[in-house]
Amino acid sequence: MAAVDLDQATFLTSAAKLSQCPADSGCEVAFCGRSNAGKSSAINYLTRQRKLARTSKTPGRTQLINFFTVGDGVRLVDLPGYGYARVPTGMKDAWHRHIDDYLRERESLAGLVLVMDIRHPLKDFDRMMIEWADQARVPLHIILTKADKLKRGAQQSTLFKVEKELRQGMTVQLLSSTHDVGRDELSDKLISWLATSDG
Ligand SMILES: Nc1nc2c(ncn2[C@@H]2O[C@H](COP(=O)(O)OP(=O)(O)OP(=O)(O)O)[C@@H](O)[C@H]2O)c(=O)[nH]1
Ligand SMILES: [Mg+2]
């Protein structure tokens, strides 16, 4: 069983396409979601490191697949945001192809964290990912980020709405990196995935 220490996460490498990714051995958990949803912020919050993954107010900050080591042969992966409008179409297509290649080919993928801004849940991309993970039998956990932006009642109703869309084995939680909500729940999930895959 691989030892995982999220607090000791370090940057490993960036890849523009599948062939540049680190060796496909061990195990990793990837964060995906629409641009600006809060993927990089969630990784920083999870690892208690402010500047591990680069975050930005400008959507499309993460343009490469970024890998972080959290144990021997164990990685977190920050995927480029989906649907960044200001990128030229050709580049956008190439991007999506690389994410697609990654998701289809990556043997070491132990689970997928789907990141959604709680104010904009279940967009087309999100539904597509839920469908894909179900078909591909890849474990999926959804985080509803920026929970601090909604009042408690609205948080709960969005949580229920998303729960209703989940397929077997999928889970969802609230998260706020600015107001310290949901880190333990997320880290328990990741550790359970990473510890059960033989790395
Ligand atoms: N209030 C609040 N703002 C957040 C939270 N998480 C992220 N943000 C803000 O949302 C914006 C986008 O966050 P990022 O983490 O860069 O988003 P991303 O999904 O990595 O974006 P791309 O790399 O462009 O795909 C930044 O301005 C963050 O400060 C949160 O929990 N609460
Ligand atoms: Mg990012």
Short mmCIF file of C-alpha atoms and ligand atoms in Angstrom, two decimals:
data_model
loop_
_atom_site.label_atom_id
_atom_site.label_comp_id
_atom_site.label_asym_id
_atom_site.label_seq_id
_atom_site.Cartn_x
_atom_site.Cartn_y
_atom_site.Cartn_z
CA MET A 1 0.00 0.00 0.00
CA ALA A 2 1.38 3.40 -0.98
CA ALA A 3 1.98 5.96 1.79
CA VAL A 4 0.25 9.26 1.04
CA ASP A 5 1.05 12.57 2.70
CA LEU A 6 -0.96 15.38 1.14
CA ASP A 7 0.79 18.07 3.20
CA GLN A 8 4.11 17.03 1.65
CA ALA A 9 2.92 17.52 -1.92
CA THR A 10 5.55 18.78 -4.34
CA PHE A 11 5.36 19.85 -7.95
CA LEU A 12 6.49 17.06 -10.26
CA THR A 13 6.06 18.18 -13.86
CA SER A 14 3.79 19.75 -16.48
CA ALA A 15 2.68 18.10 -19.68
CA ALA A 16 1.08 19.56 -22.79
CA LYS A 17 0.03 16.13 -24.00
CA LEU A 18 -0.17 12.51 -22.98
CA SER A 19 3.29 11.58 -24.27
CA GLN A 20 4.84 14.15 -21.91
CA CYS A 21 3.13 12.81 -18.80
CA PRO A 22 5.24 11.01 -16.19
CA ALA A 23 5.46 7.21 -16.38
CA ASP A 24 2.03 5.65 -16.14
CA SER A 25 2.72 3.60 -13.02
CA GLY A 26 1.65 3.92 -9.41
CA CYS A 27 -1.61 5.80 -8.99
CA GLU A 28 -3.04 9.27 -9.30
CA VAL A 29 -6.20 11.27 -8.75
CA ALA A 30 -7.11 13.94 -11.29
CA PHE A 31 -9.07 17.15 -10.73
CA CYS A 32 -11.23 18.15 -13.68
CA GLY A 33 -13.91 20.74 -14.21
CA ARG A 34 -14.85 23.88 -16.05
CA SER A 35 -12.42 26.73 -16.23
CA ASN A 36 -12.41 28.88 -13.08
CA ALA A 37 -14.36 26.27 -11.06
CA GLY A 38 -11.64 26.22 -8.41
CA LYS A 39 -9.56 23.12 -9.25
CA SER A 40 -6.16 24.64 -8.47
CA SER A 41 -7.49 26.33 -5.32
CA ALA A 42 -8.90 23.00 -4.13
CA ILE A 43 -5.51 21.31 -4.61
CA ASN A 44 -3.78 24.06 -2.64
CA TYR A 45 -6.37 23.87 0.12
CA LEU A 46 -6.14 20.10 0.27
CA THR A 47 -2.36 20.15 0.53
CA ARG A 48 -2.28 23.23 2.81
CA GLN A 49 0.04 24.96 0.37
CA ARG A 50 -0.91 28.35 -0.90
CA LYS A 51 1.17 28.33 -4.02
CA LEU A 52 1.49 24.74 -5.12
CA ALA A 53 -0.95 24.98 -8.02
CA ARG A 54 -1.30 28.34 -9.74
CA THR A 55 -4.68 29.98 -9.34
CA SER A 56 -6.14 33.00 -11.05
CA LYS A 57 -9.16 35.25 -11.38
CA THR A 58 -8.70 34.86 -15.13
CA PRO A 59 -10.21 31.64 -16.46
CA GLY A 60 -7.79 29.36 -18.31
CA ARG A 61 -4.89 29.80 -15.93
CA THR A 62 -4.00 26.12 -15.95
CA GLN A 63 -3.21 25.29 -19.56
CA LEU A 64 -1.02 22.26 -19.00
CA ILE A 65 -1.60 19.03 -17.16
CA ASN A 66 0.23 19.58 -13.86
CA PHE A 67 1.42 16.69 -11.70
CA PHE A 68 2.15 16.80 -7.97
CA THR A 69 3.76 14.03 -5.96
CA VAL A 70 2.09 13.11 -2.65
CA GLY A 71 3.89 9.83 -1.98
CA ASP A 72 6.09 7.28 -3.67
CA GLY A 73 4.45 6.77 -7.07
CA VAL A 74 1.33 8.65 -5.93
CA ARG A 75 0.23 11.83 -7.68
CA LEU A 76 -2.42 14.54 -7.82
CA VAL A 77 -3.18 15.90 -11.28
CA ASP A 78 -4.52 19.38 -12.09
CA LEU A 79 -6.17 19.16 -15.49
CA PRO A 80 -6.69 22.26 -17.65
CA GLY A 81 -10.13 23.80 -17.25
CA TYR A 82 -12.75 22.87 -19.74
CA GLY A 83 -14.54 25.47 -21.82
CA TYR A 84 -12.24 28.45 -21.64
CA ALA A 85 -13.88 30.69 -24.23
CA ARG A 86 -11.06 33.06 -25.05
CA VAL A 87 -8.74 30.41 -26.44
CA PRO A 88 -8.81 30.12 -30.25
CA THR A 89 -10.91 27.17 -31.46
CA GLY A 90 -7.99 25.20 -32.86
CA MET A 91 -6.13 25.37 -29.59
CA LYS A 92 -9.29 24.55 -27.66
CA ASP A 93 -9.82 21.40 -29.72
CA ALA A 94 -6.23 20.32 -29.17
CA TRP A 95 -6.60 20.90 -25.45
CA HIS A 96 -9.75 18.87 -25.17
CA ARG A 97 -8.19 16.11 -27.18
CA HIS A 98 -5.30 15.96 -24.74
CA ILE A 99 -7.63 15.77 -21.76
CA ASP A 100 -9.63 13.15 -23.59
CA ASP A 101 -6.48 11.13 -24.35
CA TYR A 102 -5.42 11.43 -20.75
CA LEU A 103 -8.75 10.17 -19.42
CA ARG A 104 -8.98 7.29 -21.84
CA GLU A 105 -5.40 6.08 -21.74
CA ARG A 106 -4.13 6.71 -18.26
CA GLU A 107 -3.85 3.35 -16.47
CA SER A 108 -2.75 4.87 -13.16
CA LEU A 109 -5.91 6.99 -12.83
CA ALA A 110 -7.45 5.82 -9.55
CA GLY A 111 -10.20 8.39 -9.32
CA LEU A 112 -11.56 11.62 -10.65
CA VAL A 113 -12.56 14.71 -8.68
CA LEU A 114 -15.11 16.72 -10.64
CA VAL A 115 -14.96 20.34 -9.52
CA MET A 116 -18.05 22.52 -9.91
CA ASP A 117 -18.65 26.08 -8.76
CA ILE A 118 -21.67 25.65 -6.47
CA ARG A 119 -23.34 28.58 -8.22
CA HIS A 120 -23.08 26.89 -11.64
CA PRO A 121 -23.51 23.14 -11.16
CA LEU A 122 -24.22 20.42 -13.71
CA LYS A 123 -23.31 22.14 -16.94
CA ASP A 124 -22.95 20.07 -20.11
CA PHE A 125 -19.31 19.32 -19.41
CA ASP A 126 -20.13 18.12 -15.89
CA ARG A 127 -22.86 15.80 -17.11
CA MET A 128 -20.51 14.46 -19.77
CA MET A 129 -17.90 13.67 -17.12
CA ILE A 130 -20.44 11.93 -14.89
CA GLU A 131 -21.52 9.83 -17.87
CA TRP A 132 -17.94 9.09 -18.86
CA ALA A 133 -16.83 8.08 -15.37
CA ASP A 134 -19.86 5.81 -15.06
CA GLN A 135 -19.12 4.10 -18.39
CA ALA A 136 -15.38 3.88 -17.77
CA ARG A 137 -15.93 2.68 -14.19
CA VAL A 138 -13.61 5.31 -12.83
CA PRO A 139 -14.53 6.38 -9.26
CA LEU A 140 -15.92 9.92 -9.21
CA HIS A 141 -16.23 12.41 -6.38
CA ILE A 142 -17.78 15.83 -6.91
CA ILE A 143 -16.80 18.92 -4.97
CA LEU A 144 -19.08 21.95 -4.98
CA THR A 145 -16.58 24.74 -4.54
CA LYS A 146 -17.01 28.33 -3.36
CA ALA A 147 -19.73 27.13 -0.96
CA ASP A 148 -19.10 30.38 0.96
CA LYS A 149 -20.82 32.23 -1.88
CA LEU A 150 -24.22 30.75 -0.95
CA LYS A 151 -26.31 30.71 2.21
CA ARG A 152 -26.75 27.44 4.02
CA GLY A 153 -30.19 26.66 2.58
CA ALA A 154 -29.02 27.20 -0.97
CA GLN A 155 -25.91 25.10 -0.35
CA GLN A 156 -28.05 22.20 0.85
CA SER A 157 -30.52 22.41 -2.01
CA THR A 158 -27.70 22.36 -4.57
CA LEU A 159 -26.15 19.42 -2.76
CA PHE A 160 -29.45 17.49 -2.99
CA LYS A 161 -29.94 18.43 -6.62
CA VAL A 162 -26.50 17.06 -7.51
CA GLU A 163 -26.97 13.95 -5.38
CA LYS A 164 -30.00 13.06 -7.45
CA GLU A 165 -27.88 13.00 -10.62
CA LEU A 166 -25.20 10.69 -9.29
CA ARG A 167 -24.65 7.14 -10.51
CA GLN A 168 -23.76 4.23 -8.30
CA GLY A 169 -20.75 4.78 -6.06
CA MET A 170 -20.40 8.48 -6.86
CA THR A 171 -20.26 11.02 -4.04
CA VAL A 172 -20.57 14.79 -3.60
CA GLN A 173 -19.56 17.32 -0.94
CA LEU A 174 -19.37 21.05 -0.25
CA LEU A 175 -16.01 22.82 -0.25
CA SER A 176 -14.74 26.29 0.48
CA SER A 177 -11.01 26.89 0.38
CA THR A 178 -11.44 30.44 1.65
CA HIS A 179 -13.68 29.49 4.60
CA ASP A 180 -12.09 26.15 5.45
CA VAL A 181 -14.98 23.87 4.64
CA GLY A 182 -14.61 20.28 3.48
CA ARG A 183 -10.91 19.49 3.54
CA ASP A 184 -11.16 16.39 5.74
CA GLU A 185 -13.99 14.95 3.70
CA LEU A 186 -12.00 15.42 0.50
CA SER A 187 -8.75 14.09 1.88
CA ASP A 188 -10.49 10.99 3.34
CA LYS A 189 -11.93 10.29 -0.08
CA LEU A 190 -8.62 10.64 -1.89
CA ILE A 191 -6.72 8.60 0.63
CA SER A 192 -9.28 5.81 0.37
CA TRP A 193 -8.84 5.73 -3.42
CA LEU A 194 -5.07 5.96 -3.37
CA ALA A 195 -4.64 3.40 -0.62
CA THR A 196 -6.82 0.78 -2.31
CA SER A 197 -5.12 1.00 -5.71
CA ASP A 198 -1.93 -1.06 -5.75
CA GLY A 199 0.65 1.57 -6.47
N1 LIG B 1 -14.85 32.70 -2.49
C1 LIG B 1 -14.15 31.67 -2.96
N2 LIG B 1 -13.40 31.82 -4.09
C2 LIG B 1 -12.73 30.75 -4.57
C3 LIG B 1 -12.78 29.48 -3.92
N3 LIG B 1 -12.03 28.61 -4.64
C4 LIG B 1 -11.53 29.31 -5.68
N4 LIG B 1 -11.94 30.60 -5.66
C5 LIG B 1 -11.58 31.66 -6.62
O1 LIG B 1 -12.01 31.26 -7.92
C6 LIG B 1 -11.07 31.70 -8.91
C7 LIG B 1 -10.61 30.53 -9.76
O2 LIG B 1 -9.90 29.60 -8.97
P1 LIG B 1 -8.84 28.59 -9.59
O3 LIG B 1 -8.49 27.64 -8.51
O4 LIG B 1 -7.74 29.30 -10.28
O5 LIG B 1 -9.75 27.84 -10.69
P2 LIG B 1 -9.34 26.70 -11.74
O6 LIG B 1 -10.51 25.76 -11.81
O7 LIG B 1 -8.04 26.10 -11.37
O8 LIG B 1 -9.27 27.53 -13.09
P3 LIG B 1 -8.48 27.19 -14.46
O9 LIG B 1 -7.08 26.83 -14.10
O10 LIG B 1 -8.62 28.42 -15.23
O11 LIG B 1 -9.22 26.05 -15.09
C8 LIG B 1 -9.94 32.38 -8.15
O12 LIG B 1 -10.17 33.78 -8.18
C9 LIG B 1 -10.08 31.82 -6.75
O13 LIG B 1 -9.60 32.69 -5.75
C10 LIG B 1 -13.58 29.35 -2.72
O14 LIG B 1 -13.70 28.31 -2.09
N5 LIG B 1 -14.23 30.48 -2.30
MG MG B 2 -6.29 25.99 -12.44
#
